[in-house]
Amino acid sequence: MKATARANVNIALIKYWGKRDEELILPTNNSLSLTLDGLYTTTTVHFENHLTKDVFYLNNEQIVGTAYKRVTSFLDIIRQKANKENLYAKVVSTNEVPTAAGFASSASGFAALAAASTRAIGLHLTDKELSRITRRGSGSACRSIYGGFAEWQMGSHPDGTDSYAVQIAPQNHWDLCVAAVILSANKKKLSSREGMRRTVETSPFFTGWTNSIPRDLKQIKSGILARDIEKVGEISEANCLKMHATMLGAKPPFTYWQDSTLAVMHKIQMMRKDGIPAYFTIDAGPNVKVIYEPEYEEEIRERLKHLSYVEEIICCRAGSGITYL
Ligand code: PMV
């Protein structure tokens, strides 16, 4: 009744932005990501008969409150599926994702929790089944089951049975890199959950966003298969800008950008003028992620590291899916 799993974070090139069902975490569009190496969560789940409730430790600290509630609510789903409703677990996690990095550590966190808990309780799931259940913890986490490039298919069934991720290309298909340019350690003001809700409910640009996804997906998939950095970079950057534009149209409007976010975006566009194929993407926070191929890593780092508003640059390659330890 004990298992340990490790999951990497992923970065969306085609973003997930909007839910059609908040309880089941069903999205309003397909999304596509690259799983990264080096930024991961390792989780051990031990179901024990003597426990009367779940306990959760993260980085050697016992967690209570909202984060604890999210973990136990997720374990309730696993218990129900395994028909073991009165069995509680000790969950021990370590996060190798700097919280300031602006990578959703919830993605690696829930992917590792889902893999370890389902295995510990004796469920034998396919990747597809694991991805589907991981989605209930955090939407973007369902893509971290796979290495390399993964697409979360939104599905159409109201019960969510057809909403899960599939692999588009494995880790070794293409040595694509992503660098996180860390600008601020401030906690983000609006959660992605809140931001999505407000956008779906009030932004007149939201339908434009969802309507544009199928074309972006079709093109980026052919770009990924052809290892075409220009195509993949251009589509990723434009898709990210469209997602952030929906927020400016919301009521009240909001943005995750700060001055330095715009400054880095501008720097990256200037690099392209100088012949460096670098592109950006940004999630629900101020930090910028740069997309590039390995031979340009040093040059990109050089051009960004001396800027006063850049705190740190974390360079990552394509990573693997779930591993059991
Ligand atoms: O899964 P969540 O609730 O952390 O939402 C993630 C949303 C974005 O990071 C902005 C986009 C994405 O697809 O990862």
PDB file of C-alpha atoms in Angstrom, residues 233-234 236-241 257 261-282 288-291 300 303-304 307:
ATOM      1  CA  GLY A 233       8.054  29.435 -31.797  1.00  0.00           C
ATOM      2  CA  GLU A 234       5.824  31.790 -33.770  1.00  0.00           C
ATOM      3  CA  SER A 236       3.535  29.492 -29.304  1.00  0.00           C
ATOM      4  CA  GLU A 237       4.264  33.181 -28.924  1.00  0.00           C
ATOM      5  CA  ALA A 238       1.098  34.254 -30.731  1.00  0.00           C
ATOM      6  CA  ASN A 239      -1.015  31.769 -28.778  1.00  0.00           C
ATOM      7  CA  CYS A 240       0.319  33.127 -25.489  1.00  0.00           C
ATOM      8  CA  LEU A 241      -0.411  36.716 -26.556  1.00  0.00           C
ATOM      9  CA  TRP A 257       2.423  41.183 -16.753  1.00  0.00           C
ATOM     10  CA  THR A 261       7.686  41.157 -18.440  1.00  0.00           C
ATOM     11  CA  LEU A 262       7.198  43.500 -21.379  1.00  0.00           C
ATOM     12  CA  ALA A 263      10.881  44.419 -21.365  1.00  0.00           C
ATOM     13  CA  VAL A 264      11.945  40.758 -21.692  1.00  0.00           C
ATOM     14  CA  MET A 265       9.343  40.128 -24.401  1.00  0.00           C
ATOM     15  CA  HIS A 266      10.834  43.028 -26.300  1.00  0.00           C
ATOM     16  CA  LYS A 267      14.404  41.740 -25.799  1.00  0.00           C
ATOM     17  CA  ILE A 268      13.427  38.372 -27.226  1.00  0.00           C
ATOM     18  CA  GLN A 269      11.824  39.932 -30.276  1.00  0.00           C
ATOM     19  CA  MET A 270      15.007  42.000 -30.760  1.00  0.00           C
ATOM     20  CA  MET A 271      17.104  38.801 -30.597  1.00  0.00           C
ATOM     21  CA  ARG A 272      15.185  37.528 -33.610  1.00  0.00           C
ATOM     22  CA  LYS A 273      16.098  40.669 -35.522  1.00  0.00           C
ATOM     23  CA  ASP A 274      19.715  39.684 -34.811  1.00  0.00           C
ATOM     24  CA  GLY A 275      19.162  36.206 -36.192  1.00  0.00           C
ATOM     25  CA  ILE A 276      18.669  34.298 -32.913  1.00  0.00           C
ATOM     26  CA  PRO A 277      15.636  32.026 -33.124  1.00  0.00           C
ATOM     27  CA  ALA A 278      14.199  32.698 -29.634  1.00  0.00           C
ATOM     28  CA  TYR A 279      10.499  32.934 -28.806  1.00  0.00           C
ATOM     29  CA  PHE A 280       8.573  33.565 -25.603  1.00  0.00           C
ATOM     30  CA  THR A 281       5.602  32.206 -23.738  1.00  0.00           C
ATOM     31  CA  ILE A 282       4.075  33.405 -20.449  1.00  0.00           C
ATOM     32  CA  VAL A 288       8.831  34.870 -19.209  1.00  0.00           C
ATOM     33  CA  LYS A 289       9.827  31.500 -20.667  1.00  0.00           C
ATOM     34  CA  VAL A 290      12.115  31.452 -23.696  1.00  0.00           C
ATOM     35  CA  ILE A 291      11.816  28.702 -26.316  1.00  0.00           C
ATOM     36  CA  ILE A 300      20.394  33.959 -25.007  1.00  0.00           C
ATOM     37  CA  ARG A 303      21.774  38.762 -23.439  1.00  0.00           C
ATOM     38  CA  LEU A 304      19.384  38.402 -20.500  1.00  0.00           C
ATOM     39  CA  LEU A 307      19.500  42.973 -16.996  1.00  0.00           C
TER      40      LEU A 307
END
